[in-house]
Coordinates of C-alpha atoms in Angstrom, one line a residue:
Chain A
M1 CA -20.5 -5.0 36.0
G2 CA -19.9 -5.9 39.6
R3 CA -21.5 -4.1 42.5
P4 CA -22.0 -0.3 42.3
V5 CA -19.0 1.9 42.8
A6 CA -18.7 5.7 43.1
I7 CA -16.0 8.3 43.3
I8 CA -16.6 10.2 46.6
G9 CA -13.7 12.7 46.5
V10 CA -10.8 14.0 44.4
G11 CA -7.6 15.9 45.1
Q12 CA -5.1 17.5 42.8
T13 CA -1.8 19.3 43.1
Y14 CA -1.1 22.7 41.5
H15 CA 0.4 21.3 38.4
G16 CA 3.4 22.9 36.8
K17 CA 7.2 22.9 37.1
R18 CA 7.3 22.0 40.8
M19 CA 10.9 22.2 41.8
D20 CA 9.8 23.6 45.1
V21 CA 8.9 20.1 46.3
S22 CA 10.4 16.6 46.2
Y23 CA 8.5 13.9 44.4
P24 CA 7.0 12.3 47.6
E25 CA 6.0 15.8 48.8
L26 CA 4.2 16.5 45.6
V27 CA 2.3 13.2 45.9
R28 CA 1.4 13.9 49.5
E29 CA -0.1 17.3 48.4
A30 CA -2.7 15.4 46.3
V31 CA -3.3 12.7 48.9
M32 CA -3.9 15.4 51.6
A33 CA -6.3 17.1 49.3
V34 CA -8.5 14.1 48.8
F35 CA -8.6 13.4 52.5
K36 CA -9.6 17.0 53.1
D37 CA -12.2 16.7 50.4
T38 CA -13.8 13.6 51.8
G39 CA -13.1 14.1 55.5
L40 CA -11.6 10.6 55.5
S41 CA -8.2 9.6 57.0
P42 CA -5.6 7.0 55.9
E43 CA -6.9 4.4 58.4
D44 CA -10.3 4.4 56.6
I45 CA -8.7 3.2 53.3
D46 CA -8.6 -0.5 52.4
G47 CA -6.0 -0.4 49.7
V48 CA -3.9 1.8 47.4
V49 CA -3.5 1.8 43.6
S50 CA -0.6 3.9 42.2
G51 CA 0.7 4.5 38.7
T52 CA 3.1 6.4 36.5
M53 CA 4.5 6.4 33.0
P54 CA 7.5 4.2 32.3
S55 CA 9.9 4.1 35.2
M56 CA 13.0 6.2 34.7
M57 CA 11.0 9.3 34.1
E58 CA 12.4 10.4 37.4
G59 CA 15.4 8.0 37.4
I60 CA 13.9 5.8 40.2
A61 CA 12.4 2.4 39.6
L62 CA 9.1 1.2 41.1
T63 CA 8.1 4.6 42.4
H64 CA 5.2 3.3 44.3
F65 CA 7.7 2.0 46.9
Y66 CA 9.4 5.4 47.0
L67 CA 6.0 7.1 47.3
A68 CA 4.5 4.6 49.8
D69 CA 4.7 7.0 52.8
A70 CA 3.3 9.9 50.8
M71 CA 0.3 7.6 49.9
Q72 CA 0.0 6.4 53.5
S73 CA 0.0 2.8 52.2
A74 CA 2.1 1.2 55.0
G75 CA 0.1 -1.7 56.4
K76 CA -2.2 -1.9 53.4
P77 CA -2.3 -3.8 50.1
I78 CA -0.7 -1.7 47.3
M79 CA -0.8 -2.2 43.6
K80 CA 0.8 -0.4 40.7
T81 CA -0.9 -0.2 37.3
E82 CA 1.2 1.0 34.4
T83 CA -0.2 1.4 30.9
C84 CA 1.9 4.3 29.6
G85 CA -0.2 7.4 28.8
S86 CA -3.4 5.6 29.7
T87 CA -2.0 4.8 33.2
G88 CA -4.4 7.3 34.9
V89 CA -7.5 5.7 33.5
S90 CA -6.1 2.2 34.2
I91 CA -5.5 3.2 37.9
A92 CA -9.2 4.3 38.0
H93 CA -10.2 1.0 36.4
T94 CA -8.1 -1.0 38.9
A95 CA -9.6 0.8 41.9
Y96 CA -13.1 0.3 40.4
Y97 CA -12.5 -3.4 39.9
W98 CA -11.3 -3.7 43.5
V99 CA -14.4 -2.2 45.0
A100 CA -16.8 -3.7 42.4
S101 CA -15.5 -7.2 43.3
G102 CA -16.7 -6.7 46.9
L103 CA -13.2 -7.2 48.3
A104 CA -12.8 -3.6 49.4
D105 CA -15.0 -0.7 50.3
L106 CA -12.7 2.3 50.0
I107 CA -9.7 2.4 47.6
L108 CA -7.3 5.3 47.2
A109 CA -6.1 5.8 43.6
V110 CA -3.1 8.0 43.0
G111 CA -1.5 9.0 39.7
H112 CA 1.7 11.0 39.7
E113 CA 4.6 12.2 37.5
K114 CA 7.4 14.6 37.8
M115 CA 8.2 15.2 34.2
N116 CA 10.6 18.1 34.8
E117 CA 13.1 15.9 36.7
G118 CA 14.1 13.9 33.6
D119 CA 14.0 14.0 29.8
S120 CA 10.5 13.0 29.0
Q121 CA 10.9 12.2 25.3
A122 CA 14.1 10.2 25.9
T123 CA 12.2 8.2 28.6
M124 CA 9.1 7.7 26.4
T125 CA 11.1 6.6 23.4
T126 CA 12.2 3.6 25.5
V127 CA 8.7 2.3 25.0
A128 CA 9.8 1.4 21.5
E129 CA 12.3 -1.4 21.3
P130 CA 15.9 -0.4 20.2
F131 CA 16.3 -2.5 17.1
Y132 CA 13.4 -1.4 14.8
Q133 CA 11.0 1.3 15.9
R134 CA 13.1 3.5 18.2
Y135 CA 15.0 5.1 15.3
F136 CA 11.9 6.5 13.6
I137 CA 9.3 7.5 16.1
S138 CA 10.9 10.6 17.6
G139 CA 9.1 10.5 20.9
A140 CA 5.4 11.0 21.4
P141 CA 5.1 14.0 19.0
G142 CA 6.4 11.9 16.1
V143 CA 3.9 9.1 16.6
F144 CA 0.9 11.3 17.0
S145 CA 1.9 13.6 14.1
M146 CA 2.1 10.6 11.8
Q147 CA -1.3 9.4 13.0
S148 CA -3.0 12.7 12.6
Q149 CA -1.4 13.2 9.2
M150 CA -2.6 9.8 8.1
W151 CA -6.1 10.5 9.3
S152 CA -6.6 13.9 7.6
V153 CA -5.3 12.5 4.3
R154 CA -7.6 9.4 4.6
Y155 CA -10.7 11.5 4.9
G156 CA -9.6 14.1 2.4
I157 CA -9.6 17.0 4.9
S158 CA -7.6 19.9 3.4
E159 CA -4.4 20.8 5.2
E160 CA -5.7 24.3 5.7
K161 CA -8.9 23.1 7.4
V162 CA -7.3 20.7 9.7
R163 CA -4.7 23.3 10.6
D164 CA -7.4 25.9 11.4
A165 CA -9.4 23.4 13.5
A166 CA -6.3 22.3 15.4
A167 CA -5.5 26.0 16.1
F168 CA -9.0 26.6 17.3
I169 CA -8.7 23.8 19.7
S170 CA -5.4 25.2 21.0
V171 CA -6.9 28.7 21.5
T172 CA -10.1 27.5 23.2
H173 CA -8.3 25.1 25.6
H174 CA -5.7 27.7 26.5
E175 CA -8.6 30.0 27.4
D176 CA -10.4 27.3 29.4
A177 CA -7.3 26.6 31.5
F178 CA -7.6 30.1 33.1
D179 CA -10.7 28.8 34.9
N180 CA -9.0 25.7 36.2
P181 CA -7.1 26.6 39.3
Y182 CA -4.8 23.5 39.0
A183 CA -3.9 23.9 35.3
H184 CA -0.2 24.3 34.3
I185 CA -0.1 26.5 31.2
K186 CA -2.2 29.7 31.5
M187 CA -1.5 31.9 28.5
K188 CA -3.5 33.7 25.9
V189 CA -2.9 32.5 22.4
S190 CA -4.3 33.5 19.1
M191 CA -5.0 31.5 15.9
D192 CA -2.0 33.1 14.3
D193 CA 0.3 32.3 17.3
V194 CA -0.6 28.6 16.9
K195 CA -0.3 28.5 13.2
N196 CA 3.1 30.3 13.2
A197 CA 4.6 28.5 16.1
R198 CA 7.8 26.5 15.7
I199 CA 7.5 23.1 14.0
I200 CA 8.1 20.3 16.5
T201 CA 7.1 17.3 14.3
Y202 CA 5.1 18.5 11.3
P203 CA 2.2 19.1 11.2
V204 CA 2.4 19.6 15.0
R205 CA 3.8 23.0 16.2
L206 CA 4.7 24.1 19.6
L207 CA 1.3 25.3 20.7
D208 CA -0.3 22.1 19.4
V209 CA 1.6 20.2 22.1
C210 CA 1.1 19.7 25.9
P211 CA 3.7 20.8 28.4
N212 CA 6.0 18.6 30.6
S213 CA 4.2 19.0 34.0
D214 CA 4.9 17.9 37.5
G215 CA 1.7 16.8 39.3
A216 CA -0.4 14.3 41.1
C217 CA -4.0 13.4 41.4
A218 CA -5.8 11.3 44.1
V219 CA -9.3 9.9 43.9
I220 CA -11.2 7.8 46.4
F221 CA -13.5 5.0 45.1
A222 CA -16.3 3.8 47.4
S223 CA -18.9 1.0 47.6
E224 CA -22.6 1.9 47.6
E225 CA -22.7 1.1 51.3
M226 CA -19.9 3.6 52.0
V227 CA -21.5 6.3 49.9
K228 CA -24.6 6.0 52.1
K229 CA -22.7 5.8 55.3
L230 CA -20.5 8.8 54.6
N231 CA -23.4 10.8 53.0
R232 CA -21.2 12.0 50.1
K233 CA -22.4 13.3 46.8
P234 CA -21.3 10.4 44.5
A235 CA -20.1 10.3 40.9
W236 CA -21.2 6.8 40.0
V237 CA -19.1 4.7 37.7
K238 CA -21.5 3.9 34.8
A239 CA -19.0 2.1 32.6
V240 CA -15.4 1.2 31.9
G241 CA -13.9 0.3 28.5
Y242 CA -10.3 -0.6 27.6
R243 CA -8.8 -1.9 24.4
G244 CA -5.3 -2.4 22.9
D245 CA -3.7 -2.8 19.5
E246 CA -0.8 -4.9 18.4
Y247 CA 2.6 -3.6 19.5
F248 CA 4.1 -2.5 16.2
F249 CA 2.9 0.9 15.1
G250 CA 2.5 -0.2 11.5
D251 CA 0.5 -3.4 12.3
S252 CA -2.9 -1.7 12.6
D253 CA -4.7 1.2 11.1
K254 CA -4.3 4.3 13.2
A255 CA -6.6 6.5 11.1
V256 CA -9.5 4.3 11.9
W257 CA -8.3 3.6 15.4
E258 CA -10.0 0.4 16.5
S259 CA -8.7 0.4 20.1
A260 CA -10.2 3.8 20.7
A261 CA -13.5 3.0 19.0
Q262 CA -13.9 -0.3 20.7
A263 CA -13.0 1.0 24.2
A264 CA -15.8 3.6 23.7
K265 CA -18.2 1.1 22.3
E266 CA -17.7 -1.2 25.3
A267 CA -18.3 1.7 27.7
Y268 CA -21.4 2.9 25.8
N269 CA -22.9 -0.6 25.9
Q270 CA -22.4 -0.8 29.6
A271 CA -23.8 2.7 30.2
G272 CA -26.7 2.3 27.7
I273 CA -25.5 5.2 25.6
K274 CA -26.8 5.3 22.0
N275 CA -26.0 8.8 20.9
P276 CA -22.9 10.0 22.8
R277 CA -22.9 13.6 21.5
K278 CA -26.4 14.1 22.7
E279 CA -26.4 12.1 25.9
L280 CA -23.0 13.0 27.3
D281 CA -22.7 16.5 28.9
V282 CA -18.9 16.6 29.2
A283 CA -16.0 14.7 27.7
E284 CA -12.5 14.9 29.2
V285 CA -10.7 13.5 26.1
Y286 CA -6.9 12.9 26.5
N287 CA -5.6 15.5 24.2
P288 CA -1.8 16.0 24.4
F289 CA -1.9 17.1 20.7
T290 CA -4.6 19.3 19.1
F291 CA -4.8 17.3 15.9
Q292 CA -5.3 14.0 17.7
E293 CA -8.2 15.3 19.7
M294 CA -10.3 15.5 16.5
L295 CA -9.5 11.9 15.7
F296 CA -10.8 10.9 19.1
Y297 CA -14.1 12.7 18.6
E298 CA -14.6 10.5 15.6
C299 CA -13.5 7.3 17.3
F300 CA -15.8 8.0 20.2
G301 CA -18.8 8.6 17.8
F302 CA -19.2 12.3 18.7
C303 CA -19.4 12.7 14.9
G304 CA -18.7 10.7 11.7
P305 CA -15.3 10.0 10.2
G306 CA -13.7 13.2 8.7
E307 CA -16.4 15.5 10.2
A308 CA -14.5 16.7 13.3
P309 CA -12.7 19.7 11.9
D310 CA -15.9 21.3 10.6
L311 CA -17.7 20.8 13.9
V312 CA -14.7 22.0 15.9
L313 CA -14.7 25.2 13.8
K314 CA -18.5 25.6 14.5
G315 CA -17.9 25.4 18.2
T316 CA -19.7 22.1 18.8
F317 CA -17.1 21.0 21.4
T318 CA -16.4 24.2 23.2
R319 CA -17.7 24.9 26.8
N320 CA -20.9 26.4 25.4
G321 CA -21.2 23.9 22.6
E322 CA -23.4 20.8 22.2
L323 CA -20.8 18.6 23.9
A324 CA -18.2 20.3 26.1
C325 CA -14.8 18.7 25.6
D326 CA -12.0 19.3 28.0
P327 CA -13.5 22.4 29.8
S328 CA -10.5 22.0 32.2
G329 CA -8.1 23.0 29.4
G330 CA -7.3 19.3 29.2
T331 CA -4.0 17.5 28.7
L332 CA -3.0 20.2 26.2
C333 CA -2.5 22.6 29.1
T334 CA -1.4 20.1 31.9
N335 CA 0.3 16.8 31.4
P336 CA 2.0 15.0 34.4
I337 CA 1.5 11.8 32.5
G338 CA 0.9 9.2 35.2
A339 CA -1.6 11.5 36.8
T340 CA -3.2 12.8 33.5
G341 CA -5.7 10.1 32.9
L342 CA -6.8 10.2 36.6
I343 CA -7.2 14.0 36.3
R344 CA -9.6 13.3 33.4
V345 CA -11.6 11.0 35.7
A346 CA -11.4 13.5 38.6
E347 CA -12.6 16.3 36.4
A348 CA -15.5 14.2 35.1
A349 CA -16.4 13.4 38.7
L350 CA -16.3 17.1 39.6
Q351 CA -18.5 17.9 36.7
V352 CA -21.3 15.4 37.4
T353 CA -21.4 16.4 41.1
G354 CA -21.6 20.1 40.2
R355 CA -18.3 20.8 41.9
A356 CA -16.1 22.0 39.0
G357 CA -16.2 25.6 40.0
A358 CA -15.5 28.2 37.3
H359 CA -15.3 25.6 34.6
Q360 CA -18.5 23.8 35.6
I361 CA -20.8 22.8 32.7
P362 CA -24.2 23.7 34.1
G363 CA -26.3 20.7 35.0
A364 CA -23.8 18.1 33.8
K365 CA -25.0 14.6 34.6
L366 CA -23.0 12.3 32.4
A367 CA -19.3 12.6 31.6
L368 CA -16.7 10.6 29.8
A369 CA -13.0 10.4 30.8
H370 CA -10.4 9.0 28.5
A371 CA -6.7 8.3 28.2
M372 CA -4.4 6.8 25.6
G373 CA -1.0 5.3 25.8
G374 CA 1.9 3.5 24.2
V375 CA 3.1 3.9 20.6
D376 CA -0.5 4.5 19.8
Q377 CA -1.4 1.2 21.4
F378 CA -3.9 1.5 24.2
N379 CA -7.2 3.4 25.0
G380 CA -9.2 3.5 28.2
I381 CA -12.5 5.1 29.0
M382 CA -14.5 5.6 32.2
I383 CA -18.0 7.0 32.2
L384 CA -19.3 8.7 35.3
G385 CA -22.9 9.8 36.1
S386 CA -24.7 11.7 38.8
K387 CA -27.3 8.9 39.2
L388 CA -26.7 5.2 39.8
Chain B
M1 CA 10.1 36.3 44.7
T2 CA 9.9 32.5 45.3
K3 CA 12.8 30.8 46.9
E4 CA 14.9 28.5 44.7
Y5 CA 15.5 25.1 46.4
K6 CA 18.5 22.8 45.7
T7 CA 18.4 19.9 43.2
I8 CA 20.7 17.0 42.7
K9 CA 22.0 16.0 39.3
T10 CA 22.2 12.3 38.6
E11 CA 22.4 9.9 35.7
L12 CA 21.6 6.3 34.9
R13 CA 23.6 4.2 32.4
L14 CA 22.8 0.5 32.2
P15 CA 24.2 -2.0 29.7
Y16 CA 21.9 -4.5 27.9
E17 CA 22.3 -7.4 25.4
L18 CA 19.0 -8.2 23.9
A19 CA 18.4 -11.6 22.2
Y20 CA 17.0 -11.4 18.7
G21 CA 16.1 -15.1 18.4
A22 CA 16.1 -16.9 15.0
T23 CA 13.5 -14.7 13.2
W24 CA 15.0 -11.3 13.8
T25 CA 18.5 -12.7 13.2
R26 CA 17.4 -13.9 9.8
F27 CA 15.6 -10.6 9.1
F28 CA 18.7 -8.6 9.9
E29 CA 21.0 -10.9 8.0
G30 CA 18.8 -10.2 5.1
M31 CA 19.4 -6.5 5.6
K32 CA 23.1 -7.1 5.1
E33 CA 22.3 -8.8 1.8
K34 CA 20.1 -5.8 0.8
K35 CA 16.9 -7.9 1.2
I36 CA 13.8 -7.0 3.2
Y37 CA 12.1 -10.1 4.5
G38 CA 8.5 -10.6 5.6
T39 CA 6.6 -13.6 6.7
K40 CA 3.2 -14.9 5.7
C41 CA 0.6 -16.0 8.2
P42 CA -0.8 -19.4 7.2
K43 CA -4.2 -18.5 8.9
C44 CA -5.0 -14.9 7.9
G45 CA -2.8 -14.8 4.8
R46 CA -1.3 -11.4 5.7
V47 CA 2.3 -10.7 4.8
L48 CA 3.9 -9.0 7.7
V49 CA 7.1 -7.0 7.6
P50 CA 9.5 -7.1 9.4
A51 CA 9.4 -10.9 9.5
R52 CA 7.8 -12.4 12.6
S53 CA 7.9 -15.7 14.3
F54 CA 4.2 -15.7 15.0
C55 CA 1.1 -13.7 13.8
P56 CA 0.1 -11.2 16.4
R57 CA -3.6 -11.6 15.5
C58 CA -3.9 -15.3 14.8
F59 CA -1.2 -16.4 17.4
V60 CA 0.0 -19.2 15.0
D61 CA 3.5 -19.8 13.9
M62 CA 4.5 -18.0 10.7
G63 CA 5.5 -20.4 8.0
E64 CA 6.5 -18.9 4.7
W65 CA 9.4 -16.4 4.3
I66 CA 8.9 -13.8 1.6
E67 CA 11.5 -11.4 0.2
V68 CA 9.2 -8.3 -0.1
S69 CA 9.5 -5.4 -2.5
Q70 CA 11.9 -2.6 -1.8
E71 CA 9.4 -0.2 -3.2
G72 CA 6.2 1.0 -1.6
K73 CA 3.8 3.8 -1.1
L74 CA 4.1 6.5 1.6
V75 CA 1.2 6.2 4.0
A76 CA 2.1 8.6 6.8
W77 CA 5.1 10.8 7.7
C78 CA 6.3 13.4 10.0
Y79 CA 9.1 15.9 9.8
T80 CA 11.0 16.0 13.1
N81 CA 12.8 19.1 14.2
Y82 CA 13.6 18.8 17.9
R83 CA 15.9 16.7 19.9
Y84 CA 16.0 14.7 23.1
F85 CA 18.8 13.0 25.2
G86 CA 20.2 10.0 23.3
M87 CA 18.1 10.5 20.2
P88 CA 19.2 7.7 17.9
T89 CA 18.6 9.6 14.6
E90 CA 20.0 13.1 13.9
P91 CA 17.3 15.7 13.3
P92 CA 15.9 17.0 11.0
F93 CA 14.5 13.7 9.7
I94 CA 11.3 12.3 8.3
G95 CA 9.9 9.3 10.0
A96 CA 7.4 7.4 7.8
Q97 CA 5.0 4.5 7.5
I98 CA 5.6 2.8 4.2
N99 CA 3.3 0.2 2.7
L100 CA 5.8 -2.0 0.8
D101 CA 4.2 -3.5 -2.3
G102 CA 2.6 -6.9 -1.6
T103 CA 2.6 -6.5 2.2
D104 CA -0.3 -6.0 4.6
V105 CA 1.2 -3.8 7.2
N106 CA 3.2 -0.6 7.2
F107 CA 7.0 -0.6 7.5
L108 CA 8.5 2.1 9.7
H109 CA 11.6 3.9 8.3
L110 CA 12.9 7.2 7.1
I111 CA 12.2 9.2 3.9
G112 CA 15.2 11.0 2.5
G113 CA 17.6 11.6 -0.3
F114 CA 16.9 15.3 -0.7
D115 CA 17.7 18.5 1.3
L116 CA 15.8 18.4 4.6
S117 CA 17.1 21.7 6.0
N118 CA 14.3 23.9 4.6
F119 CA 10.8 22.6 5.6
D120 CA 9.0 24.6 2.9
E121 CA 11.0 22.8 0.3
V122 CA 10.5 19.5 2.0
R123 CA 6.7 20.0 2.0
K124 CA 6.7 20.4 -1.8
I125 CA 8.5 17.0 -2.3
V126 CA 6.8 14.8 0.3
K127 CA 3.3 13.7 -0.6
N128 CA 1.2 10.9 0.9
G129 CA 0.8 8.1 -1.6
M130 CA 4.0 8.8 -3.4
K131 CA 6.2 5.9 -4.4
V132 CA 9.5 5.4 -2.6
R133 CA 12.4 2.9 -2.8
A134 CA 14.9 1.7 -0.3
E135 CA 18.4 3.2 -0.6
W136 CA 21.1 1.0 1.0
K137 CA 24.3 1.9 2.8
D138 CA 27.5 0.5 1.4
D139 CA 28.7 -0.5 4.8
R140 CA 26.0 -2.8 6.2
N141 CA 26.0 -4.3 9.7
A142 CA 22.8 -6.5 9.8
H143 CA 20.9 -3.5 11.3
I144 CA 17.7 -1.7 10.5
M145 CA 19.8 1.4 9.5
D146 CA 21.5 -0.6 6.7
I147 CA 18.7 1.0 4.8
R148 CA 19.8 4.7 4.7
Y149 CA 16.2 5.8 3.9
F150 CA 13.5 5.4 1.4
K151 CA 13.8 7.8 -1.5
P152 CA 11.0 9.3 -3.6
L153 CA 10.9 7.8 -7.1

């Protein structure tokens, strides 16, 4: 670890189908929010990190150029970090590295996507090369369905049980989203609604899947000196972990997902966490698909392999449970992809500083933020704490 | 009522010609001859399919070419019933990971050869671990879709 780094402020847009604003205007909404939150202004910022999902989501290449004005980056160094779905956490890592290195004191990190302006699955499928994998993966839902299906069979979890647990996750996250002012999908759903919804990519049904959201998130990372000078309540970066797999989907085991497990292990080692379920107060797990969320619980050591569905059904990971997972409603209810991982980080920061409002987990001191990307290829983690 | 603002409709179409290199070329020529080729890593000993020029774990050149079995075991699958712009495979279809006999990774392709229109019927047929075999098209073009699908045995 380099020198201490903290998050001192966050800003989000109201996520949803935002055809009321152009893409730069949407990004500016988040940037203005973080400046309002911190009382800082653009001239205080040493550098800007930006990121999205693959270019062509909005039909414009290198969007950090297009969005430079909205991020007030003229006259400053700017970087783009792009790791597919895990982009948001990678942006946070980049900003962290920059401040931790001692080369900057205040870095603005901005994640953004306007999913409703293009065809998200057509864009995402271009992550797979066009001579082998692209014919078979059927966008993000196809990849994650295959993975979840492989996992449940591996551990002998009955189809009924995994279906019930996934439906429970959908019901509770949709409820949680009502308490998050920025969440996209706010609707009441019942277990039966989820289980009878239209099949998208079996076993995944419509209410097991995240929406296409337009949204942006901005976060300011600061050195210890700046935290003291500005007298801000900090969310300290306790750890970062990032791991990748080989490119081809079939080349590594996705039921025992090493990149997810190793990214978490790396972060736990840095933060000195031995029993994550006990020690963490909140986890913002990247959960675009209900089934996959359970697999992450196991990869992150919240429970043993194959145990997640039983614990989910017991309520272990609800807002009032032993380890609150995605109290914001998570990715399942809001997914502007390039922003999504950074929203996980921002939510974790709000939780450990006691500023999460109606979805605050009382007394939260240690929170995990996660995002995943590629054809099941990358996983990134950031752990934030209320104390240095 | 919120005001509706204007939008602009636009489209991108860009031509590409991707180089296969020697290894993919040989692999796809094999497809034309109804053969599935893998390569064996001299260091870790794994048989990887499709054939590679180097091992992604050991980073050494692959040596031995192996014509792998056309039969294997279904490891993971998903029934796709939605579409997106430019989708290269017509839904409904079943994407699958297949562990071809004698290989150490999963091969990605389709499961088919039966009626896919009714999912409840599909669910009765497709089981993890079942044996499947490659069914070839008559008209082959040195392409991954020269295999029509893998059919349950």
